[in-house]
Amino acid sequence: MKDRKAVYEYIEDHEAEHIARVQEYLRQPSISADGTGMSDCSQLLQEYYRELGCQEVTEVDVGGYPFVWAVYSRGAPKTIINYSMYDVQPVEGEAWSSPPFEACLQKRPPFERVIVARGAHNSKGGYRMWLNALQSILAVEGKLPVNIYFTAEGEEELGSPHLPAFIDRYLSRLQEADGVLSCIPCQQHDGGIRLTLGVKGIYEFRLECSGERWGRGPEKHDVHSSMKAIADSPVWRLIHALSTLTAPDGNRVLVEGFYDNAASPTSEDLELIRDLSSQFDSSVWQRTHDIQRWADDLSGQDLLVRFMFSPTLNIQGIWGGHTGAGSKTVLPHKGVCQIDVRLVPGMTVEEVHEKLRAHLDRHGYGDIAILPLGGYPPARTSLKTKLVQAVVQMYRDHEITPQIWPLSGGSWPMYLYCEKPLRLPYCAGGLGHGGGAHSPDEYLVIEGNGVVAGLVEAEKSYVDILYNFMDA
Amino acid sequence: MKDRKAVYEYIEDHEAEHIARVQEYLRQPSISADGTGMSDCSQLLQEYYRELGCQEVTEVDVGGYPFVWAVYSRGAPKTIINYSMYDVQPVEGEAWSSPPFEACLQKRPPFERVIVARGAHNSKGGYRMWLNALQSILAVEGKLPVNIYFTAEGEEELGSPHLPAFIDRYLSRLQEADGVLSCIPCQQHDGGIRLTLGVKGIYEFRLECSGERWGRGPEKHDVHSSMKAIADSPVWRLIHALSTLTAPDGNRVLVEGFYDNAASPTSEDLELIRDLSSQFDSSVWQRTHDIQRWADDLSGQDLLVRFMFSPTLNIQGIWGGHTGAGSKTVLPHKGVCQIDVRLVPGMTVEEVHEKLRAHLDRHGYGDIAILPLGGYPPARTSLKTKLVQAVVQMYRDHEITPQIWPLSGGSWPMYLYCEKPLRLPYCAGGLGHGGGAHSPDEYLVIEGNGVVAGLVEAEKSYVDILYNFMDA
């Protein structure tokens, strides 16, 4: 298809119907936290895939709420995996201006029309726009430009506990694909786009120092603090052990070998960061996070390089003994520190665990337990891949210069797609805007304001991405 | 009075009546935590003092629940201050074998008869026995062998917040006294007596490290932990600051000058500890507190010297960030550590605060706040004082060798009586036994078992103490 105009026109002509489909999907509750509507939503989504003419549509049970697997395959040269989630956050105790599962159209300045609903932005609203775009192509062209393996999960809001098992089950099919694509409304409030090419890994664990394991101090319960004169303190021990883990600044990690495998930014990364630093205003972050000065008074490119390429050893929380109001003269029998380590490319959860264990042992803290809470490795995709370029090209055609971040500071299990065994490129992109994820009055913009795209322009951008990728 | 037999006989003859008075006082609730019965109990106590023929009986308001002040003065050469408390702990949610304010007589092996009631042991049961003893002397002799300034407070279970103000108000009267005496049932379950000649002082405070005060890291709320790469952590800062306060063993305090004014045990103290160590079995403490090994593997006299004469810097509790179940990827904006310092003779709250402040400042932690929760100095009384000797003599006459502890590991505001301006000797002593303070089925032994004294022998011992002191 050389001219996409016919599809564009179809979308324009069917705007009302497309809005109604978005509302229909949002009106079906699907709260994974308590199970509300989960089964009905899975059925509805399967019906959507059948409408597209998918050859395979099936519910997949790998534990927890089912995945939905669907295949559209009409012999196109390229195949994408389309990841989505059909569950949403709960709404309990929240004050909404219209009921969260009525998906009302509202005026919400600066926007003339938005849909207000749980899941409008995260992420069923945008997903139904994507399905609208696919149906429009089918209506005009008779078939899609790529084959699509649809994978939808119902437990994203629970932390995707069964995603690894699902991917493992469908590995041989997923390996046939050329990339993983999510077409979603990605525009920020100001119309800008942030495109992230990778994520850090994460390892979460607790360090627990107890009298019982130590064989010193109180073993089973807190004792009267007068005993401190002759009894050792597990909490003091925890503090001294922790103090060996970082430099006094609390930033530089002193665990032996911690940085050994941390990849430095490539010249491509540095070039992207250079471009980025000219657009990026760190004072916005300072206001958002209420932080006056950055670590080591970093700024500009140095700040961005550190943000993306520095592994971290962060204390999420620490507790031990009396933590309530007033005084309680006790010597606690246990202290706990909960930590997350963010891993940059090159690092693994296993090596971090082993190096930390070796560090503690070497410093005489063999009794301090490392209790893992979970983790997964980092992952990256290259800007040069055809899939990412197809997305970037769409932005350029709309005269948008995306902020391209080689790596995010945060984490999600992108490694499942981008690292062994799949090793696929991954990209999320598209015009459109929504907000209020996990909050009351979550919304999706239906009528654009010249800065962010509305439903029609968003759906067209998804069409563009698909055809760009087909042509790449 | 050369022969105490007549008083003894009076007590024996009036046992039933004396038990009834104990029950009467215990049946009057006086829960300072919620105010139940406090006013009625104060009235009842005033009535008791009037029965003794006190010239002054008055309620004293210095804030909070009133004190009761009463004076018995018939020109005896010596005057004692008698401290007591008329409030008790709450009973909410506790399972009692008989109602806590019915003061039922029960068989409780190895004792044939005990009274079960809130306050039976702590401390209204024993106090009414003391009043019974005084009434018996009055009945037989017509007057008491000493003048007595009765001071009773209604907020002991709240931490005696108004005791300093009360003492200040009555200072000129209290200064006329020769000592402070509490006659109470002091026998342990095995009949043994522990006589403590002093207490440590205490200083309780919080160390708080916040991004707001520091001017670094998140200031007002926890932020996403991905920010750790470029943001400083107040909790890490707290840990590094804490790690400068003690040696890695968590015992030896490194705050500059911390030990400078801590008095060493005198030769008298060491002699007492030598005697004590021959009777003291630290394995009982090990079982009670679930502690296998003492700090530095101390034992014998060394253990006792350290317990009594070492000041401590104990962590009561520490908290910051996420302290609940599961994971939460946050970088906390604040960390808090709650500490108690136990002061040995020679040390003051003020000097500890100043030395800690100077230490933190010197180590670059000027922003870490010391938030005082309260405190008071240590205090001691000498074994050689006539008051203490009067009590010790009573024990010897009953062929009991008291364990004499020069100093307790714990703290109470004994300084109010023993240090400037009053500087009075203080002693608590007497036969009798009770248990279960602050617990269900709190009890007071009424019928002794040959090992611990019952009500009659306990009351006689209080008579002995008074006459010993008169004769001293």
XYZ file of C-alpha atoms in Angstrom, chain B residues 16 278 287 292 304 310 314 323 352 357 364 432:
12
model
C -8.955 -10.834 108.768
C 29.029 -15.511 94.729
C 17.322 -18.010 80.080
C 23.426 -17.223 74.911
C 28.232 -7.401 87.135
C 28.889 0.946 82.134
C 21.203 1.618 73.006
C 8.518 -0.913 56.555
C 25.631 13.626 76.931
C 25.891 17.201 69.268
C 29.990 16.593 59.331
C 6.146 -10.241 101.388
